[in-house]
């Protein structure tokens, strides 16, 4: 069956342009974070590169990109034209997502750039990415540059990947983590499929068994074997090391990662943030989880087996639940922004679920474990143990320091996680697209047409 991705992409482009037109007609003044970003971009358009709003916490990549597009397309620097920057990034997203999906599926991408796959178009419609493709925010350009960094690294074009990764950090500082992920992901694939002479196999091969058959004993063997393969993967790290050194110099010069308003962005030790990410990914990505080739029943049975299928598994689940309970008790953060701003989904989730009863955060713990196992099983169909653990490992330094429950922080980790599910049938991808579309349609309708006096517009 021919993939109708090109047709869906044309519809995606048309719908996105129509949506931006509607946003510009209804939201004629900068909204939420736009009052900070828009004047800064306009200062760049006027040639004033030294003016900076102290409330802005991110580097100037968004404004530089707008400046480049202004020069190329002769655009004005008003609000409507500036919003074209994230829109164009959104329109590029299916194209680069096609390359990322084909990398994980180990198939050749389409010959034409303008024929993305249906699954890539669906992932570009992911609610967080799609919504912020119409506001002057950094989210979508940041995502695009992270994805192209991973794709370039997968093609062993490491100097290009490092350059693109450095550019991605000009949109969001913590993208440095995903630059290192791009390197690690490419090297794991290289180590998995390289040819090793028989005489060197015992020493030079990484012990990295298939994810779904690996045991706890394999972890120690894996860590030990890492020492033997480091010399082989070290040369490819050189360009990334330069980016890492530059980032370190920036942190020293700036006195921290955050630019501008540091008082409202103090790092914290927020372990439950990882639990929220797992739950969010499952709620949003349930079609990819449940509608695989083996079906929902097989997945549920496998999750149950891994949690309670033996005495050992049950003990591990109980111990993990107790440890997670302690982290929920000691490390849950009731951020003042979360409690006071009723213009976001998270306000109502927190009020109506987490604060419903003191026991609720603890009752959710088995659900977090089940969801984590479900993702482990789904992305482990055709991956090694270390490949399976790579996104979770890199999620930790990006989410744990963030005290605020904010779905935008989940955007890049979710896309990189979801891209590793390699056996989603076309019909299931279409179901996923309909699910995303329902969320997008409802959220955008309320944002545009249900503004509340004295409160503002509801959004992610």
Short mmCIF file of C-alpha atoms in Angstrom, two decimals:
data_model
loop_
_atom_site.label_atom_id
_atom_site.label_comp_id
_atom_site.label_asym_id
_atom_site.label_seq_id
_atom_site.Cartn_x
_atom_site.Cartn_y
_atom_site.Cartn_z
CA UNK A 1 0.00 0.00 0.00
CA UNK A 2 1.43 3.37 -1.06
CA UNK A 3 1.98 5.81 1.76
CA UNK A 4 -0.25 8.86 1.09
CA UNK A 5 2.09 11.10 3.07
CA UNK A 6 2.44 13.72 0.32
CA UNK A 7 -1.33 14.26 0.27
CA UNK A 8 -1.51 14.54 4.04
CA UNK A 9 1.45 16.93 4.00
CA UNK A 10 -0.33 19.21 1.52
CA UNK A 11 -3.38 19.22 3.81
CA UNK A 12 -1.12 19.86 6.82
CA UNK A 13 0.45 22.89 5.10
CA UNK A 14 -2.93 24.31 4.04
CA UNK A 15 -4.46 23.83 7.49
CA UNK A 16 -1.45 25.38 9.20
CA UNK A 17 -1.54 28.48 6.98
CA UNK A 18 -5.29 28.81 7.57
CA UNK A 19 -4.78 28.47 11.34
CA UNK A 20 -2.07 31.14 11.42
CA UNK A 21 -4.41 33.47 9.54
CA UNK A 22 -7.11 32.84 12.15
CA UNK A 23 -4.66 33.40 15.01
CA UNK A 24 -3.45 36.68 13.51
CA UNK A 25 -7.04 37.87 13.06
CA UNK A 26 -8.14 37.01 16.60
CA UNK A 27 -4.95 37.55 18.62
CA UNK A 28 -3.82 40.92 17.36
CA UNK A 29 -1.66 41.77 20.36
CA UNK A 30 1.34 39.76 21.66
CA UNK A 31 0.13 37.12 24.10
CA UNK A 32 1.67 35.33 27.11
CA UNK A 33 5.44 35.15 26.35
CA UNK A 34 5.18 37.07 23.08
CA UNK A 35 5.33 40.51 24.80
CA UNK A 36 8.93 39.62 25.70
CA UNK A 37 9.99 37.98 22.44
CA UNK A 38 8.37 40.32 19.91
CA UNK A 39 10.01 43.62 21.03
CA UNK A 40 13.35 41.82 21.24
CA UNK A 41 13.00 40.60 17.66
CA UNK A 42 11.96 44.05 16.53
CA UNK A 43 15.08 45.48 18.16
CA UNK A 44 17.16 43.03 16.09
CA UNK A 45 15.29 44.07 12.95
CA UNK A 46 16.20 47.69 13.76
CA UNK A 47 19.88 46.72 14.09
CA UNK A 48 20.01 47.04 17.88
CA UNK A 49 21.66 43.75 18.84
CA UNK A 50 22.67 44.84 22.34
CA UNK A 51 19.23 45.64 23.70
CA UNK A 52 17.92 42.79 25.85
CA UNK A 53 14.84 42.41 28.05
CA UNK A 54 16.07 41.09 31.41
CA UNK A 55 12.96 38.91 31.68
CA UNK A 56 14.03 36.81 28.67
CA UNK A 57 15.79 33.62 29.78
CA UNK A 58 16.72 32.08 26.42
CA UNK A 59 19.47 32.92 23.88
CA UNK A 60 18.66 34.94 20.74
CA UNK A 61 18.33 32.11 18.21
CA UNK A 62 14.64 32.85 17.54
CA UNK A 63 15.33 36.50 16.77
CA UNK A 64 18.32 35.74 14.55
CA UNK A 65 16.24 33.21 12.59
CA UNK A 66 13.50 35.83 12.12
CA UNK A 67 16.14 38.30 10.95
CA UNK A 68 17.42 35.81 8.37
CA UNK A 69 13.88 35.10 7.11
CA UNK A 70 13.22 38.83 6.94
CA UNK A 71 16.24 39.29 4.70
CA UNK A 72 15.31 36.33 2.48
CA UNK A 73 11.57 36.95 2.11
CA UNK A 74 11.51 40.71 2.68
CA UNK A 75 9.14 40.35 5.62
CA UNK A 76 8.14 43.08 8.02
CA UNK A 77 8.88 42.82 11.72
CA UNK A 78 5.33 43.16 12.97
CA UNK A 79 3.61 40.51 15.06
CA UNK A 80 1.87 38.73 12.18
CA UNK A 81 5.05 38.42 10.15
CA UNK A 82 7.18 37.32 13.10
CA UNK A 83 4.76 34.45 13.69
CA UNK A 84 5.78 33.13 10.28
CA UNK A 85 9.09 32.03 11.83
CA UNK A 86 7.57 29.25 13.98
CA UNK A 87 5.09 28.44 11.20
CA UNK A 88 7.86 27.77 8.67
CA UNK A 89 9.61 25.65 11.29
CA UNK A 90 6.37 23.69 11.74
CA UNK A 91 6.10 23.13 7.99
CA UNK A 92 9.67 21.82 7.87
CA UNK A 93 9.05 19.45 10.78
CA UNK A 94 7.39 16.61 8.77
CA UNK A 95 10.34 16.62 6.37
CA UNK A 96 12.97 16.23 9.07
CA UNK A 97 10.79 13.84 11.08
CA UNK A 98 10.67 11.55 8.04
CA UNK A 99 14.46 11.21 8.19
CA UNK A 100 14.39 10.53 11.93
CA UNK A 101 11.69 7.86 11.61
CA UNK A 102 13.46 6.19 8.69
CA UNK A 103 16.67 6.12 10.74
CA UNK A 104 14.99 4.21 13.55
CA UNK A 105 13.08 1.97 11.14
CA UNK A 106 16.26 1.42 9.13
CA UNK A 107 14.60 2.08 5.79
CA UNK A 108 15.49 4.49 3.03
CA UNK A 109 13.69 7.85 3.21
CA UNK A 110 11.63 9.04 0.20
CA UNK A 111 13.68 10.42 -2.67
CA UNK A 112 11.86 13.74 -2.64
CA UNK A 113 12.04 16.06 0.37
CA UNK A 114 8.44 17.11 -0.25
CA UNK A 115 7.04 13.60 0.23
CA UNK A 116 7.19 13.03 3.98
CA UNK A 117 5.63 9.88 5.37
CA UNK A 118 2.18 9.85 6.93
CA UNK A 119 3.66 9.03 10.32
CA UNK A 120 5.99 12.05 10.08
CA UNK A 121 3.06 14.34 9.29
CA UNK A 122 1.18 12.89 12.25
CA UNK A 123 4.09 13.49 14.62
CA UNK A 124 4.41 17.06 13.35
CA UNK A 125 0.78 17.45 14.45
CA UNK A 126 1.73 16.55 18.02
CA UNK A 127 -0.36 19.01 20.08
CA UNK A 128 2.48 20.88 21.79
CA UNK A 129 4.41 21.37 18.54
CA UNK A 130 1.36 22.24 16.49
CA UNK A 131 -0.09 24.80 18.89
CA UNK A 132 3.17 26.70 19.37
CA UNK A 133 3.74 26.75 15.63
CA UNK A 134 1.43 29.78 15.52
CA UNK A 135 2.84 31.88 18.36
CA UNK A 136 6.19 33.61 18.48
CA UNK A 137 7.80 31.05 20.76
CA UNK A 138 11.06 29.08 20.59
CA UNK A 139 9.55 25.59 20.88
CA UNK A 140 9.17 24.53 17.25
CA UNK A 141 12.43 25.96 15.84
CA UNK A 142 14.22 24.39 18.81
CA UNK A 143 12.64 21.00 18.07
CA UNK A 144 13.51 21.18 14.36
CA UNK A 145 17.17 21.88 15.02
CA UNK A 146 17.38 19.08 17.59
CA UNK A 147 15.85 16.61 15.13
CA UNK A 148 18.19 17.60 12.29
CA UNK A 149 21.10 17.30 14.70
CA UNK A 150 20.12 13.71 15.49
CA UNK A 151 19.59 12.95 11.79
CA UNK A 152 22.97 14.39 10.78
CA UNK A 153 24.68 12.40 13.53
CA UNK A 154 22.90 9.23 12.36
CA UNK A 155 24.44 9.82 8.92
CA UNK A 156 27.90 10.11 10.55
CA UNK A 157 28.14 13.75 9.51
CA UNK A 158 29.38 14.65 12.95
CA UNK A 159 30.84 18.09 12.25
CA UNK A 160 27.54 19.14 10.66
CA UNK A 161 25.62 17.59 13.56
CA UNK A 162 27.74 19.49 16.07
CA UNK A 163 27.16 22.75 14.19
CA UNK A 164 23.40 22.18 14.04
CA UNK A 165 23.44 21.19 17.70
CA UNK A 166 25.23 24.40 18.60
CA UNK A 167 22.55 26.33 16.70
CA UNK A 168 19.83 24.42 18.59
CA UNK A 169 21.35 25.67 21.86
CA UNK A 170 20.73 29.25 20.75
CA UNK A 171 17.00 28.53 21.06
CA UNK A 172 17.08 26.55 24.32
CA UNK A 173 20.17 26.16 26.48
CA UNK A 174 19.31 22.67 27.69
CA UNK A 175 19.41 21.42 24.11
CA UNK A 176 23.07 20.74 24.89
CA UNK A 177 21.76 17.51 26.43
CA UNK A 178 20.19 16.51 23.11
CA UNK A 179 23.40 17.32 21.24
CA UNK A 180 25.10 14.69 23.38
CA UNK A 181 22.14 12.37 22.81
CA UNK A 182 22.64 12.71 19.05
CA UNK A 183 26.25 11.61 19.41
CA UNK A 184 25.40 8.71 21.75
CA UNK A 185 22.53 7.49 19.57
CA UNK A 186 24.68 7.47 16.44
CA UNK A 187 27.50 5.62 18.17
CA UNK A 188 25.24 2.93 19.59
CA UNK A 189 23.89 2.24 16.10
CA UNK A 190 27.47 2.20 14.78
CA UNK A 191 28.63 -0.23 17.47
CA UNK A 192 25.64 -2.45 16.88
CA UNK A 193 26.17 -2.95 13.16
CA UNK A 194 29.91 -2.48 12.63
CA UNK A 195 32.02 -5.42 11.59
CA UNK A 196 34.50 -6.62 14.19
CA UNK A 197 37.29 -9.08 13.30
CA UNK A 198 36.91 -12.46 15.00
CA UNK A 199 40.18 -12.01 16.86
CA UNK A 200 38.97 -8.77 18.44
CA UNK A 201 35.36 -9.68 19.18
CA UNK A 202 35.81 -10.52 22.85
CA UNK A 203 37.45 -7.21 23.67
CA UNK A 204 36.08 -4.75 21.15
CA UNK A 205 32.37 -5.59 21.13
CA UNK A 206 29.94 -3.75 23.37
CA UNK A 207 27.82 -6.12 25.47
CA UNK A 208 24.41 -4.72 24.59
CA UNK A 209 21.76 -7.45 24.25
CA UNK A 210 18.31 -7.02 22.77
CA UNK A 211 16.23 -4.90 25.13
CA UNK A 212 13.37 -7.31 25.66
CA UNK A 213 15.55 -10.29 26.60
CA UNK A 214 18.11 -8.41 28.71
CA UNK A 215 18.40 -9.09 32.43
CA UNK A 216 19.75 -7.07 35.34
CA UNK A 217 23.04 -8.96 35.09
CA UNK A 218 23.53 -7.60 31.58
CA UNK A 219 23.76 -4.06 32.95
CA UNK A 220 27.07 -4.73 34.74
CA UNK A 221 28.48 -6.51 31.68
CA UNK A 222 27.39 -3.58 29.52
CA UNK A 223 29.12 -1.03 31.76
CA UNK A 224 32.30 -3.10 31.83
CA UNK A 225 32.40 -3.53 28.07
CA UNK A 226 32.02 0.23 27.54
CA UNK A 227 35.68 0.72 28.47
CA UNK A 228 36.78 -1.43 25.54
CA UNK A 229 34.82 0.43 22.88
CA UNK A 230 35.62 4.00 24.00
CA UNK A 231 38.75 4.26 21.80
CA UNK A 232 36.65 3.34 18.77
CA UNK A 233 33.96 5.99 19.34
CA UNK A 234 36.15 8.76 20.73
CA UNK A 235 37.22 10.35 17.40
CA UNK A 236 33.58 11.04 16.48
CA UNK A 237 33.17 12.92 19.78
CA UNK A 238 35.67 15.66 18.88
CA UNK A 239 33.18 18.09 17.25
CA UNK A 240 30.66 17.55 20.04
CA UNK A 241 33.39 18.14 22.61
CA UNK A 242 34.01 21.55 21.07
CA UNK A 243 30.32 22.41 21.40
CA UNK A 244 30.37 21.14 24.99
CA UNK A 245 33.43 23.26 25.77
CA UNK A 246 31.76 26.33 24.28
CA UNK A 247 28.66 25.67 26.34
CA UNK A 248 30.79 25.32 29.47
CA UNK A 249 32.46 28.64 28.74
CA UNK A 250 29.02 30.25 28.36
CA UNK A 251 27.86 28.86 31.73
CA UNK A 252 30.99 30.19 33.46
CA UNK A 253 30.64 33.60 31.81
CA UNK A 254 26.91 33.80 32.55
CA UNK A 255 27.13 32.45 36.08
CA UNK A 256 24.62 29.69 35.27
CA UNK A 257 22.55 28.25 32.47
CA UNK A 258 19.62 30.66 32.68
CA UNK A 259 19.86 34.06 31.03
CA UNK A 260 17.98 37.08 32.33
CA UNK A 261 15.33 36.39 34.97
CA UNK A 262 17.16 33.82 37.11
CA UNK A 263 14.94 34.38 40.17
CA UNK A 264 11.96 32.60 38.60
CA UNK A 265 14.06 29.82 37.08
CA UNK A 266 16.00 28.40 39.99
CA UNK A 267 16.96 24.74 39.38
CA UNK A 268 15.43 22.17 41.73
CA UNK A 269 15.68 18.45 42.42
CA UNK A 270 12.27 17.52 41.02
CA UNK A 271 12.21 13.75 40.47
CA UNK A 272 8.38 13.55 40.15
CA UNK A 273 8.74 15.57 36.95
CA UNK A 274 9.91 12.34 35.29
CA UNK A 275 6.73 10.59 36.48
CA UNK A 276 4.61 13.36 34.98
CA UNK A 277 6.44 12.98 31.67
CA UNK A 278 5.77 9.23 31.56
CA UNK A 279 2.07 9.79 32.32
CA UNK A 280 1.78 12.62 29.79
CA UNK A 281 3.50 10.57 27.07
CA UNK A 282 1.12 7.68 27.65
CA UNK A 283 -2.03 9.80 27.62
CA UNK A 284 -0.97 11.65 24.48
CA UNK A 285 0.71 8.70 22.72
CA UNK A 286 -1.71 5.87 23.56
CA UNK A 287 -2.40 5.01 19.88
CA UNK A 288 1.29 4.27 19.28
CA UNK A 289 1.39 2.19 22.47
CA UNK A 290 -1.81 0.19 22.11
CA UNK A 291 -2.28 -0.13 18.35
CA UNK A 292 0.96 -1.90 17.47
CA UNK A 293 1.15 -5.12 15.49
CA UNK A 294 0.70 -7.31 18.58
CA UNK A 295 -2.28 -5.36 19.90
CA UNK A 296 -3.26 -3.87 23.24
CA UNK A 297 -3.97 -7.18 24.97
CA UNK A 298 -0.48 -8.55 24.39
CA UNK A 299 1.06 -5.29 25.65
CA UNK A 300 -1.05 -5.29 28.83
CA UNK A 301 -0.15 -8.92 29.50
CA UNK A 302 3.54 -8.20 29.02
CA UNK A 303 3.41 -5.20 31.34
CA UNK A 304 1.64 -7.28 33.99
CA UNK A 305 4.25 -10.03 33.65
CA UNK A 306 7.12 -7.61 34.09
CA UNK A 307 5.47 -6.06 37.14
CA UNK A 308 3.97 -9.11 38.89
CA UNK A 309 4.76 -12.18 36.76
CA UNK A 310 7.09 -13.67 39.33
CA UNK A 311 7.94 -13.21 43.00
CA UNK A 312 11.12 -11.38 42.03
CA UNK A 313 9.24 -9.02 39.69
CA UNK A 314 6.62 -8.31 42.34
CA UNK A 315 9.28 -7.53 44.95
CA UNK A 316 11.07 -5.17 42.53
CA UNK A 317 7.76 -3.43 41.75
CA UNK A 318 6.91 -2.99 45.43
CA UNK A 319 10.39 -1.68 46.28
CA UNK A 320 10.31 0.71 43.32
CA UNK A 321 6.86 1.92 44.41
CA UNK A 322 8.10 2.59 47.95
CA UNK A 323 11.11 4.55 46.68
CA UNK A 324 8.90 6.54 44.32
CA UNK A 325 6.51 7.19 47.20
CA UNK A 326 9.34 8.76 49.17
CA UNK A 327 10.27 10.99 46.22
CA UNK A 328 6.63 12.03 45.82
CA UNK A 329 6.46 12.84 49.53
CA UNK A 330 9.75 14.72 49.77
CA UNK A 331 10.29 16.17 46.30
CA UNK A 332 6.89 17.19 44.92
CA UNK A 333 6.95 20.91 44.12
CA UNK A 334 3.78 23.02 44.25
CA UNK A 335 5.07 25.78 42.00
CA UNK A 336 3.35 29.16 42.50
CA UNK A 337 2.90 29.62 38.73
CA UNK A 338 1.15 26.23 38.56
CA UNK A 339 -1.19 27.12 41.40
CA UNK A 340 -2.09 30.63 40.24
CA UNK A 341 -2.30 30.63 36.42
CA UNK A 342 -5.65 29.15 35.35
CA UNK A 343 -5.01 29.62 31.64
CA UNK A 344 -3.28 26.24 31.20
CA UNK A 345 -4.16 22.55 31.24
CA UNK A 346 -1.72 21.93 34.08
CA UNK A 347 -3.64 24.21 36.45
CA UNK A 348 -6.75 22.03 36.16
CA UNK A 349 -4.83 18.74 36.16
CA UNK A 350 -3.12 19.77 39.38
CA UNK A 351 -6.26 21.09 41.06
CA UNK A 352 -8.67 18.36 40.00
CA UNK A 353 -6.42 15.30 40.11
CA UNK A 354 -3.31 15.76 42.25
CA UNK A 355 -5.04 17.92 44.89
CA UNK A 356 -8.27 15.91 44.87
CA UNK A 357 -7.09 13.93 47.92
CA UNK A 358 -3.69 13.57 49.66
CA UNK A 359 -3.56 9.90 48.64
CA UNK A 360 -3.93 10.52 44.89
CA UNK A 361 -0.23 11.22 44.11
CA UNK A 362 0.65 7.89 45.76
CA UNK A 363 -2.16 5.94 44.10
CA UNK A 364 -0.80 7.01 40.72
CA UNK A 365 2.61 5.38 41.32
CA UNK A 366 1.69 1.89 39.99
CA UNK A 367 0.32 3.62 36.92
CA UNK A 368 3.63 5.41 36.35
CA UNK A 369 5.48 2.09 36.56
CA UNK A 370 3.05 0.40 34.17
CA UNK A 371 3.35 3.25 31.67
CA UNK A 372 7.15 3.15 31.84
CA UNK A 373 7.14 -0.59 31.14
CA UNK A 374 4.71 -0.09 28.25
CA UNK A 375 7.08 2.37 26.57
CA UNK A 376 10.09 0.14 27.30
CA UNK A 377 8.35 -2.78 25.60
CA UNK A 378 7.12 -0.79 22.60
CA UNK A 379 10.43 0.90 21.77
CA UNK A 380 12.34 -2.31 22.57
CA UNK A 381 10.92 -4.28 19.66
CA UNK A 382 14.01 -3.70 17.57
CA UNK A 383 16.53 -2.06 19.90
CA UNK A 384 19.29 -3.06 22.25
CA UNK A 385 19.14 -2.46 25.98
CA UNK A 386 21.28 0.67 25.88
CA UNK A 387 19.41 2.07 22.88
CA UNK A 388 16.20 1.55 24.83
CA UNK A 389 17.51 3.35 27.89
CA UNK A 390 19.11 6.25 26.03
CA UNK A 391 16.16 8.68 25.92
CA UNK A 392 15.24 7.99 29.58
CA UNK A 393 18.85 8.63 30.60
CA UNK A 394 18.96 11.95 28.78
CA UNK A 395 15.51 12.93 30.04
CA UNK A 396 16.83 13.01 33.61
CA UNK A 397 19.13 16.07 33.31
CA UNK A 398 16.54 17.98 31.28
CA UNK A 399 13.48 17.42 33.48
CA UNK A 400 14.67 16.82 37.05
CA UNK A 401 16.12 20.38 37.49
CA UNK A 402 12.85 22.02 36.34
CA UNK A 403 10.51 22.91 39.24
CA UNK A 404 7.49 23.85 37.09
CA UNK A 405 5.16 21.24 35.58
CA UNK A 406 5.11 22.53 32.01
CA UNK A 407 4.11 20.36 29.00
CA UNK A 408 6.41 22.35 26.70
CA UNK A 409 9.37 20.79 28.49
CA UNK A 410 8.11 17.38 27.37
CA UNK A 411 8.08 18.23 23.65
CA UNK A 412 11.56 17.14 22.56
CA UNK A 413 11.80 14.06 24.83
CA UNK A 414 8.40 12.86 23.64
CA UNK A 415 9.22 13.25 19.95
CA UNK A 416 12.53 11.41 20.35
CA UNK A 417 10.83 8.66 22.36
CA UNK A 418 7.87 8.25 20.02
CA UNK A 419 10.15 8.12 16.96
CA UNK A 420 11.60 4.87 18.31
CA UNK A 421 8.27 3.02 18.03
CA UNK A 422 8.96 1.33 14.70
CA UNK A 423 5.94 -0.91 14.09
CA UNK A 424 2.99 1.49 13.97
CA UNK A 425 0.72 0.42 11.07
CA UNK A 426 -0.60 3.09 8.72
CA UNK A 427 -4.13 2.78 10.08
CA UNK A 428 -2.84 3.22 13.65
CA UNK A 429 -0.88 6.31 12.62
CA UNK A 430 -4.11 7.72 11.20
CA UNK A 431 -5.89 7.03 14.50
CA UNK A 432 -3.04 8.82 16.25
CA UNK A 433 -3.48 11.74 13.84
CA UNK A 434 -7.21 11.92 14.58
CA UNK A 435 -6.46 11.92 18.32
CA UNK A 436 -3.95 14.73 17.91
CA UNK A 437 -6.36 16.57 15.64
CA UNK A 438 -9.16 16.42 18.22
CA UNK A 439 -6.86 17.87 20.88
CA UNK A 440 -5.54 20.52 18.51
CA UNK A 441 -8.98 21.53 17.29
CA UNK A 442 -10.43 21.80 20.78
CA UNK A 443 -7.46 23.69 22.21
CA UNK A 444 -7.22 26.13 19.31
CA UNK A 445 -10.98 26.77 19.28
CA UNK A 446 -11.01 27.64 22.98
CA UNK A 447 -7.85 29.73 22.61
CA UNK A 448 -9.31 31.77 19.75
CA UNK A 449 -12.97 32.07 20.65
CA UNK A 450 -13.37 31.61 24.43
CA UNK A 451 -11.29 34.42 25.85
CA UNK A 452 -12.31 35.16 29.45
CA UNK A 453 -12.54 38.74 30.65
CA UNK A 454 -9.89 39.50 33.22
CA UNK A 455 -8.28 36.07 32.74
CA UNK A 456 -7.17 35.75 29.12
CA UNK A 457 -6.98 32.92 26.62
CA UNK A 458 -6.70 29.26 27.54
CA UNK A 459 -3.67 27.50 26.05
CA UNK A 460 -1.14 24.75 26.71
#
